[in-house]
């Protein structure tokens, strides 16, 4: 299923291989820097106070179900847009509270990906191409989180703590430092055992080190807030994921080149998985939910796994995550599998990508660049489906495990059918 693009391009002028080379070059040259932290209402283009963003290809409110629907309701309650659950549902039904897709606002969301007006977001600029990418803050390692479809007093209090304590300190530190270059930081983290999707331990430490001089300068003015913030960062290895996602979004959005068959976004919702192609604008091509394999936390079973959204596969879109999992063999303890399987999966990805990343490299492969630039043509020709590292959500809310997913073939078939219709079969 897809949404048609309104503009037409002269197919006779399109050289697909040249378009792909240009899209890849733009992606490879991206230079993402985090420059600020600010409330969503202040920096996301077109954001409105009655708007709640969520992950995946945009859908009308009635189409959202399960944990993703509950997360939207929780976001409305947190923002004070409704007095209780029934009031929130009625206001979503009437349109008083609006639902939007994160990608339409240059943002990406983890799991359900809820953004409300007051939530602080990282502002990342791609210095090469000038475009921005945004991602909100990690709530903490408690399994019950808003992005996993939960909302209660504990979730509310943790979100307020982010708004009132953590984000102001981190934002002030970033501004004092004049921004932080994320690409070299990510490249170093890969050499230290991360793939910056499901493992961010090294990247989080490296980021903390980058802002430490500014944090020390701030300590005399706000010792309690600085102490709480640095302790939070020190004990939450997943903190950096939101920065890697925003960096990936700012990088991938620069890929837009008419006629390209390279994938510029991957995401899923409670309804299914979806992709965009760099050469087909803002069109989403949707398919069924992804194929999964994972490791569950104690006390949980396979039948509990549910889909409630997720845009962290933007990291795989730019050659990270599952496309760099041979950097992070310790993930087997967290998400299952074996080192041999992880290495084999990573090597598979070279068959479906345009090239190798000039910055992100895999030590185990003699520092070969990560496979980067998923080509929809190659996915269909080889039958190899993109692999992604993800957290697994439970039907009753919360995280119940972690693992790998594969994108469904249908998205790529639909995308290439539209591409052929517009640009011809060549």
GROMACS .gro file of C-alpha atoms in nm:
model
  426
    1UNK     CA    1   0.000   0.000   0.000
    2UNK     CA    2   0.137   0.343  -0.084
    3UNK     CA    3   0.053   0.709  -0.100
    4UNK     CA    4   0.102   0.855  -0.446
    5UNK     CA    5   0.338   1.147  -0.506
    6UNK     CA    6   0.177   1.451  -0.660
    7UNK     CA    7   0.475   1.565  -0.868
    8UNK     CA    8   0.604   1.403  -1.188
    9UNK     CA    9   0.959   1.373  -1.316
   10UNK     CA   10   1.066   1.328  -1.676
   11UNK     CA   11   1.161   0.959  -1.682
   12UNK     CA   12   1.375   1.006  -1.992
   13UNK     CA   13   1.618   1.222  -1.796
   14UNK     CA   14   1.670   0.972  -1.514
   15UNK     CA   15   1.982   0.756  -1.494
   16UNK     CA   16   1.904   0.529  -1.197
   17UNK     CA   17   2.263   0.421  -1.138
   18UNK     CA   18   2.377   0.784  -1.140
   19UNK     CA   19   2.090   0.879  -0.910
   20UNK     CA   20   2.191   0.606  -0.666
   21UNK     CA   21   2.555   0.714  -0.677
   22UNK     CA   22   2.450   1.070  -0.592
   23UNK     CA   23   2.214   0.961  -0.311
   24UNK     CA   24   2.488   0.741  -0.163
   25UNK     CA   25   2.745   1.019  -0.189
   26UNK     CA   26   2.513   1.259  -0.007
   27UNK     CA   27   2.455   1.005   0.269
   28UNK     CA   28   2.823   0.922   0.302
   29UNK     CA   29   2.920   1.290   0.318
   30UNK     CA   30   2.670   1.378   0.592
   31UNK     CA   31   2.817   1.552   0.898
   32UNK     CA   32   2.565   1.540   1.186
   33UNK     CA   33   2.625   1.759   1.493
   34UNK     CA   34   2.401   1.786   1.798
   35UNK     CA   35   2.371   2.158   1.863
   36UNK     CA   36   2.085   2.205   2.109
   37UNK     CA   37   1.808   2.063   2.325
   38UNK     CA   38   1.471   2.240   2.317
   39UNK     CA   39   1.099   2.164   2.360
   40UNK     CA   40   0.937   2.011   2.054
   41UNK     CA   41   0.699   2.307   2.013
   42UNK     CA   42   0.995   2.542   1.971
   43UNK     CA   43   1.201   2.358   1.710
   44UNK     CA   44   1.001   2.096   1.517
   45UNK     CA   45   0.869   2.256   1.197
   46UNK     CA   46   0.496   2.316   1.213
   47UNK     CA   47   0.448   2.163   1.559
   48UNK     CA   48   0.127   2.257   1.741
   49UNK     CA   49   0.034   2.235   2.109
   50UNK     CA   50  -0.254   1.994   2.041
   51UNK     CA   51  -0.039   1.758   1.834
   52UNK     CA   52   0.094   1.417   1.942
   53UNK     CA   53   0.346   1.246   1.714
   54UNK     CA   54   0.397   0.873   1.681
   55UNK     CA   55   0.603   0.627   1.476
   56UNK     CA   56   0.546   0.471   1.136
   57UNK     CA   57   0.369   0.565   0.817
   58UNK     CA   58   0.097   0.815   0.919
   59UNK     CA   59  -0.250   0.675   0.984
   60UNK     CA   60  -0.584   0.820   1.095
   61UNK     CA   61  -0.650   0.797   1.470
   62UNK     CA   62  -0.901   0.504   1.447
   63UNK     CA   63  -0.633   0.286   1.282
   64UNK     CA   64  -0.406   0.290   1.588
   65UNK     CA   65  -0.448  -0.006   1.820
   66UNK     CA   66  -0.291  -0.182   2.115
   67UNK     CA   67   0.015  -0.033   2.279
   68UNK     CA   68   0.061   0.237   2.018
   69UNK     CA   69  -0.291   0.367   2.080
   70UNK     CA   70  -0.229   0.356   2.456
   71UNK     CA   71   0.097   0.547   2.411
   72UNK     CA   72  -0.084   0.821   2.217
   73UNK     CA   73  -0.339   0.845   2.497
   74UNK     CA   74  -0.059   0.859   2.752
   75UNK     CA   75   0.110   1.139   2.560
   76UNK     CA   76  -0.211   1.342   2.561
   77UNK     CA   77  -0.249   1.293   2.936
   78UNK     CA   78   0.112   1.383   3.006
   79UNK     CA   79   0.080   1.704   2.805
   80UNK     CA   80  -0.243   1.798   2.988
   81UNK     CA   81  -0.449   1.785   2.669
   82UNK     CA   82  -0.709   1.566   2.842
   83UNK     CA   83  -0.827   1.505   3.197
   84UNK     CA   84  -0.847   1.127   3.178
   85UNK     CA   85  -0.832   0.835   2.933
   86UNK     CA   86  -1.193   0.868   2.815
   87UNK     CA   87  -1.152   1.241   2.762
   88UNK     CA   88  -0.836   1.180   2.558
   89UNK     CA   89  -1.011   0.924   2.337
   90UNK     CA   90  -1.306   1.160   2.279
   91UNK     CA   91  -1.070   1.444   2.184
   92UNK     CA   92  -0.872   1.223   1.946
   93UNK     CA   93  -1.203   1.107   1.796
   94UNK     CA   94  -1.320   1.466   1.741
   95UNK     CA   95  -0.985   1.595   1.616
   96UNK     CA   96  -0.938   1.834   1.908
   97UNK     CA   97  -0.617   1.641   1.970
   98UNK     CA   98  -0.431   1.566   1.646
   99UNK     CA   99  -0.207   1.272   1.555
  100UNK     CA  100   0.096   1.311   1.331
  101UNK     CA  101   0.382   1.100   1.198
  102UNK     CA  102   0.729   1.173   1.340
  103UNK     CA  103   0.902   1.167   1.000
  104UNK     CA  104   0.675   1.442   0.868
  105UNK     CA  105   0.834   1.673   1.127
  106UNK     CA  106   1.197   1.570   1.061
  107UNK     CA  107   1.186   1.358   1.377
  108UNK     CA  108   1.221   0.989   1.458
  109UNK     CA  109   1.064   0.799   1.743
  110UNK     CA  110   1.179   0.497   1.941
  111UNK     CA  111   0.906   0.227   1.951
  112UNK     CA  112   0.574   0.418   1.979
  113UNK     CA  113   0.779   0.735   1.937
  114UNK     CA  114   0.556   0.976   2.127
  115UNK     CA  115   0.630   1.348   2.101
  116UNK     CA  116   0.425   1.617   2.275
  117UNK     CA  117   0.478   1.993   2.274
  118UNK     CA  118   0.671   2.022   2.600
  119UNK     CA  119   0.900   1.722   2.548
  120UNK     CA  120   1.266   1.817   2.499
  121UNK     CA  121   1.431   1.701   2.179
  122UNK     CA  122   1.788   1.681   2.053
  123UNK     CA  123   1.844   1.917   1.762
  124UNK     CA  124   2.094   1.772   1.513
  125UNK     CA  125   2.215   1.960   1.206
  126UNK     CA  126   2.375   1.796   0.905
  127UNK     CA  127   2.650   2.051   0.846
  128UNK     CA  128   2.717   1.925   0.496
  129UNK     CA  129   2.365   1.974   0.364
  130UNK     CA  130   2.203   2.205   0.621
  131UNK     CA  131   1.903   1.989   0.714
  132UNK     CA  132   1.791   1.909   1.069
  133UNK     CA  133   1.694   1.587   1.249
  134UNK     CA  134   1.528   1.549   1.590
  135UNK     CA  135   1.480   1.281   1.854
  136UNK     CA  136   1.342   1.301   2.205
  137UNK     CA  137   1.505   1.174   2.525
  138UNK     CA  138   1.547   0.823   2.661
  139UNK     CA  139   1.312   0.779   2.956
  140UNK     CA  140   1.539   0.543   3.151
  141UNK     CA  141   1.582   0.168   3.181
  142UNK     CA  142   1.256   0.094   3.363
  143UNK     CA  143   1.072  -0.157   3.133
  144UNK     CA  144   0.745   0.038   3.168
  145UNK     CA  145   0.795   0.343   2.947
  146UNK     CA  146   0.567   0.563   2.738
  147UNK     CA  147   0.736   0.454   2.416
  148UNK     CA  148   0.651   0.094   2.512
  149UNK     CA  149   0.279   0.173   2.549
  150UNK     CA  150   0.268   0.242   2.924
  151UNK     CA  151   0.142   0.543   3.113
  152UNK     CA  152   0.104   0.562   3.490
  153UNK     CA  153   0.227   0.781   3.775
  154UNK     CA  154   0.579   0.639   3.750
  155UNK     CA  155   0.600   0.704   3.376
  156UNK     CA  156   0.465   1.057   3.423
  157UNK     CA  157   0.717   1.134   3.697
  158UNK     CA  158   1.011   1.007   3.491
  159UNK     CA  159   0.901   1.215   3.191
  160UNK     CA  160   0.875   1.523   3.412
  161UNK     CA  161   1.223   1.451   3.547
  162UNK     CA  162   1.354   1.449   3.190
  163UNK     CA  163   1.179   1.780   3.117
  164UNK     CA  164   1.277   1.958   3.436
  165UNK     CA  165   1.619   1.817   3.533
  166UNK     CA  166   1.799   1.610   3.269
  167UNK     CA  167   1.725   1.797   2.947
  168UNK     CA  168   1.815   2.145   3.079
  169UNK     CA  169   2.156   2.024   3.197
  170UNK     CA  170   2.236   1.829   2.879
  171UNK     CA  171   2.115   2.112   2.659
  172UNK     CA  172   2.319   2.373   2.845
  173UNK     CA  173   2.629   2.152   2.820
  174UNK     CA  174   2.585   2.101   2.446
  175UNK     CA  175   2.544   2.474   2.386
  176UNK     CA  176   2.849   2.558   2.600
  177UNK     CA  177   3.053   2.311   2.394
  178UNK     CA  178   2.936   2.470   2.070
  179UNK     CA  179   2.779   2.140   1.966
  180UNK     CA  180   2.916   1.787   1.948
  181UNK     CA  181   3.022   1.614   1.625
  182UNK     CA  182   2.840   1.279   1.622
  183UNK     CA  183   2.990   1.103   1.321
  184UNK     CA  184   3.345   1.063   1.456
  185UNK     CA  185   3.203   0.969   1.795
  186UNK     CA  186   2.990   0.694   1.637
  187UNK     CA  187   3.285   0.571   1.431
  188UNK     CA  188   3.493   0.535   1.746
  189UNK     CA  189   3.209   0.362   1.932
  190UNK     CA  190   3.195   0.098   1.656
  191UNK     CA  191   3.560   0.023   1.725
  192UNK     CA  192   3.476  -0.013   2.094
  193UNK     CA  193   3.199  -0.272   2.061
  194UNK     CA  194   2.880  -0.076   1.977
  195UNK     CA  195   2.657  -0.084   1.673
  196UNK     CA  196   2.468   0.223   1.812
  197UNK     CA  197   2.122   0.073   1.788
  198UNK     CA  198   2.086  -0.202   2.046
  199UNK     CA  199   2.428  -0.143   2.201
  200UNK     CA  200   2.530   0.213   2.291
  201UNK     CA  201   2.754   0.160   2.594
  202UNK     CA  202   3.071   0.300   2.438
  203UNK     CA  203   2.893   0.583   2.255
  204UNK     CA  204   2.721   0.696   2.575
  205UNK     CA  205   3.056   0.708   2.758
  206UNK     CA  206   3.217   0.899   2.471
  207UNK     CA  207   2.932   1.151   2.464
  208UNK     CA  208   2.955   1.200   2.842
  209UNK     CA  209   3.325   1.271   2.801
  210UNK     CA  210   3.254   1.528   2.528
  211UNK     CA  211   3.021   1.732   2.748
  212UNK     CA  212   3.214   1.682   3.076
  213UNK     CA  213   3.414   2.009   3.059
  214UNK     CA  214   3.094   2.210   3.020
  215UNK     CA  215   2.921   2.009   3.291
  216UNK     CA  216   3.205   2.081   3.535
  217UNK     CA  217   3.172   2.452   3.458
  218UNK     CA  218   2.800   2.430   3.541
  219UNK     CA  219   2.841   2.242   3.869
  220UNK     CA  220   2.876   2.553   4.084
  221UNK     CA  221   2.545   2.692   3.957
  222UNK     CA  222   2.335   2.374   3.969
  223UNK     CA  223   2.515   2.104   4.162
  224UNK     CA  224   2.203   1.893   4.232
  225UNK     CA  225   2.083   1.895   3.872
  226UNK     CA  226   2.429   1.825   3.734
  227UNK     CA  227   2.481   1.536   3.975
  228UNK     CA  228   2.144   1.375   3.891
  229UNK     CA  229   2.201   1.417   3.520
  230UNK     CA  230   2.549   1.270   3.514
  231UNK     CA  231   2.439   0.975   3.727
  232UNK     CA  232   2.150   0.915   3.486
  233UNK     CA  233   2.381   0.925   3.186
  234UNK     CA  234   2.635   0.701   3.358
  235UNK     CA  235   2.387   0.425   3.439
  236UNK     CA  236   2.183   0.431   3.116
  237UNK     CA  237   2.378   0.287   2.825
  238UNK     CA  238   2.082   0.341   2.594
  239UNK     CA  239   2.096   0.718   2.636
  240UNK     CA  240   2.297   0.765   2.317
  241UNK     CA  241   2.047   0.576   2.098
  242UNK     CA  242   1.835   0.890   2.063
  243UNK     CA  243   2.140   1.082   1.941
  244UNK     CA  244   2.232   0.812   1.690
  245UNK     CA  245   1.873   0.815   1.563
  246UNK     CA  246   1.867   1.193   1.519
  247UNK     CA  247   2.207   1.180   1.347
  248UNK     CA  248   2.081   0.908   1.113
  249UNK     CA  249   1.765   1.104   1.033
  250UNK     CA  250   1.960   1.421   0.951
  251UNK     CA  251   2.191   1.213   0.731
  252UNK     CA  252   1.924   1.010   0.548
  253UNK     CA  253   1.701   1.307   0.471
  254UNK     CA  254   1.979   1.449   0.255
  255UNK     CA  255   1.956   1.149   0.018
  256UNK     CA  256   1.665   1.282  -0.188
  257UNK     CA  257   1.758   1.237  -0.555
  258UNK     CA  258   1.489   1.180  -0.819
  259UNK     CA  259   1.492   0.823  -0.949
  260UNK     CA  260   1.711   0.672  -0.678
  261UNK     CA  261   1.615   0.322  -0.557
  262UNK     CA  262   1.804   0.358  -0.229
  263UNK     CA  263   1.604   0.336   0.094
  264UNK     CA  264   1.587   0.665   0.285
  265UNK     CA  265   1.370   0.551   0.580
  266UNK     CA  266   1.239   0.235   0.747
  267UNK     CA  267   0.978   0.231   1.022
  268UNK     CA  268   0.688   0.033   1.160
  269UNK     CA  269   0.361   0.092   1.336
  270UNK     CA  270   0.101  -0.131   1.498
  271UNK     CA  271  -0.027  -0.199   1.144
  272UNK     CA  272   0.294  -0.300   0.972
  273UNK     CA  273   0.635  -0.212   0.829
  274UNK     CA  274   0.706   0.065   0.578
  275UNK     CA  275   0.992   0.213   0.375
  276UNK     CA  276   1.067   0.523   0.170
  277UNK     CA  277   1.290   0.545  -0.135
  278UNK     CA  278   1.523   0.841  -0.186
  279UNK     CA  279   1.389   0.883  -0.539
  280UNK     CA  280   1.019   0.876  -0.456
  281UNK     CA  281   0.990   1.163  -0.209
  282UNK     CA  282   0.766   1.130   0.095
  283UNK     CA  283   0.580   0.821  -0.025
  284UNK     CA  284   0.560   0.536   0.227
  285UNK     CA  285   0.536   0.178   0.096
  286UNK     CA  286   0.374  -0.047   0.350
  287UNK     CA  287   0.379  -0.419   0.414
  288UNK     CA  288   0.299  -0.663   0.695
  289UNK     CA  289   0.478  -0.659   1.033
  290UNK     CA  290   0.846  -0.753   1.028
  291UNK     CA  291   0.981  -1.104   1.069
  292UNK     CA  292   1.135  -1.141   1.415
  293UNK     CA  293   1.372  -1.359   1.613
  294UNK     CA  294   1.477  -1.271   1.964
  295UNK     CA  295   1.543  -1.341   2.327
  296UNK     CA  296   1.274  -1.272   2.586
  297UNK     CA  297   1.322  -1.157   2.941
  298UNK     CA  298   1.244  -1.411   3.212
  299UNK     CA  299   0.873  -1.477   3.259
  300UNK     CA  300   0.765  -1.379   2.906
  301UNK     CA  301   0.656  -1.588   2.608
  302UNK     CA  302   0.649  -1.548   2.228
  303UNK     CA  303   0.273  -1.497   2.217
  304UNK     CA  304   0.312  -1.172   2.414
  305UNK     CA  305   0.517  -0.999   2.140
  306UNK     CA  306   0.332  -0.714   1.976
  307UNK     CA  307   0.410  -0.424   1.742
  308UNK     CA  308   0.347  -0.070   1.855
  309UNK     CA  309   0.573   0.129   1.625
  310UNK     CA  310   0.940   0.200   1.586
  311UNK     CA  311   1.168   0.427   1.384
  312UNK     CA  312   1.504   0.330   1.529
  313UNK     CA  313   1.571   0.132   1.206
  314UNK     CA  314   1.674   0.471   1.067
  315UNK     CA  315   2.013   0.362   1.206
  316UNK     CA  316   2.022   0.061   0.971
  317UNK     CA  317   1.923   0.293   0.687
  318UNK     CA  318   2.259   0.470   0.721
  319UNK     CA  319   2.475   0.159   0.774
  320UNK     CA  320   2.456   0.115   1.153
  321UNK     CA  321   2.265  -0.119   1.386
  322UNK     CA  322   2.211  -0.455   1.218
  323UNK     CA  323   2.440  -0.344   0.936
  324UNK     CA  324   2.724  -0.309   1.189
  325UNK     CA  325   2.635  -0.590   1.429
  326UNK     CA  326   2.970  -0.764   1.376
  327UNK     CA  327   3.111  -0.474   1.579
  328UNK     CA  328   2.894  -0.571   1.876
  329UNK     CA  329   2.917  -0.947   1.926
  330UNK     CA  330   2.835  -0.905   2.294
  331UNK     CA  331   2.476  -0.838   2.184
  332UNK     CA  332   2.423  -1.216   2.171
  333UNK     CA  333   2.379  -1.212   2.550
  334UNK     CA  334   2.104  -0.949   2.519
  335UNK     CA  335   1.916  -1.045   2.204
  336UNK     CA  336   2.014  -1.407   2.150
  337UNK     CA  337   2.188  -1.576   1.861
  338UNK     CA  338   2.554  -1.665   1.821
  339UNK     CA  339   2.861  -1.471   1.701
  340UNK     CA  340   2.878  -1.677   1.384
  341UNK     CA  341   2.518  -1.591   1.300
  342UNK     CA  342   2.571  -1.220   1.367
  343UNK     CA  343   2.877  -1.215   1.143
  344UNK     CA  344   2.694  -1.399   0.866
  345UNK     CA  345   2.395  -1.163   0.886
  346UNK     CA  346   2.620  -0.861   0.869
  347UNK     CA  347   2.806  -0.996   0.565
  348UNK     CA  348   2.473  -1.066   0.394
  349UNK     CA  349   2.393  -0.695   0.397
  350UNK     CA  350   2.673  -0.617   0.148
  351UNK     CA  351   2.467  -0.797  -0.118
  352UNK     CA  352   2.181  -0.545  -0.091
  353UNK     CA  353   2.363  -0.216  -0.042
  354UNK     CA  354   2.506   0.037  -0.284
  355UNK     CA  355   2.845   0.073  -0.119
  356UNK     CA  356   3.058   0.080   0.193
  357UNK     CA  357   3.060   0.362   0.443
  358UNK     CA  358   3.380   0.564   0.436
  359UNK     CA  359   3.357   0.651   0.809
  360UNK     CA  360   3.173   0.368   0.984
  361UNK     CA  361   3.399   0.062   0.974
  362UNK     CA  362   3.398  -0.293   1.113
  363UNK     CA  363   3.725  -0.405   1.279
  364UNK     CA  364   3.636  -0.774   1.247
  365UNK     CA  365   3.615  -0.733   0.867
  366UNK     CA  366   3.963  -0.574   0.850
  367UNK     CA  367   3.801  -0.231   0.890
  368UNK     CA  368   3.580  -0.270   0.587
  369UNK     CA  369   3.316   0.004   0.569
  370UNK     CA  370   2.971  -0.094   0.691
  371UNK     CA  371   2.725  -0.193   0.416
  372UNK     CA  372   2.538   0.130   0.345
  373UNK     CA  373   2.259   0.244   0.115
  374UNK     CA  374   1.996  -0.032   0.089
  375UNK     CA  375   1.901  -0.073  -0.278
  376UNK     CA  376   1.543  -0.192  -0.325
  377UNK     CA  377   1.639  -0.349  -0.658
  378UNK     CA  378   1.903  -0.566  -0.491
  379UNK     CA  379   1.663  -0.671  -0.214
  380UNK     CA  380   1.424  -0.808  -0.477
  381UNK     CA  381   1.699  -0.959  -0.694
  382UNK     CA  382   1.877  -1.142  -0.409
  383UNK     CA  383   1.588  -1.219  -0.178
  384UNK     CA  384   1.801  -1.093   0.113
  385UNK     CA  385   1.592  -0.884   0.352
  386UNK     CA  386   1.741  -0.599   0.562
  387UNK     CA  387   1.813  -0.697   0.922
  388UNK     CA  388   1.757  -0.468   1.221
  389UNK     CA  389   1.837  -0.488   1.594
  390UNK     CA  390   1.534  -0.394   1.808
  391UNK     CA  391   1.369  -0.413   2.146
  392UNK     CA  392   1.057  -0.628   2.169
  393UNK     CA  393   0.736  -0.492   2.321
  394UNK     CA  394   0.468  -0.689   2.508
  395UNK     CA  395   0.094  -0.675   2.446
  396UNK     CA  396   0.039  -0.546   2.801
  397UNK     CA  397   0.298  -0.272   2.757
  398UNK     CA  398   0.663  -0.252   2.847
  399UNK     CA  399   0.973  -0.414   2.703
  400UNK     CA  400   0.980  -0.794   2.724
  401UNK     CA  401   1.292  -0.876   2.525
  402UNK     CA  402   1.521  -0.789   2.237
  403UNK     CA  403   1.617  -0.940   1.905
  404UNK     CA  404   1.646  -0.893   1.532
  405UNK     CA  405   1.380  -0.830   1.272
  406UNK     CA  406   1.375  -0.852   0.893
  407UNK     CA  407   1.185  -0.609   0.675
  408UNK     CA  408   0.906  -0.774   0.473
  409UNK     CA  409   0.963  -0.816   0.099
  410UNK     CA  410   0.626  -0.665   0.011
  411UNK     CA  411   0.744  -0.309   0.089
  412UNK     CA  412   1.025  -0.333  -0.164
  413UNK     CA  413   0.809  -0.495  -0.432
  414UNK     CA  414   0.549  -0.221  -0.396
  415UNK     CA  415   0.813   0.052  -0.399
  416UNK     CA  416   0.979  -0.081  -0.713
  417UNK     CA  417   0.643  -0.122  -0.887
  418UNK     CA  418   0.578   0.248  -0.832
  419UNK     CA  419   0.933   0.332  -0.935
  420UNK     CA  420   0.888   0.140  -1.260
  421UNK     CA  421   0.557   0.313  -1.326
  422UNK     CA  422   0.724   0.652  -1.292
  423UNK     CA  423   1.069   0.594  -1.435
  424UNK     CA  424   1.041   0.283  -1.651
  425UNK     CA  425   1.196  -0.064  -1.623
  426UNK     CA  426   1.569  -0.028  -1.670
   0.00000   0.00000   0.00000
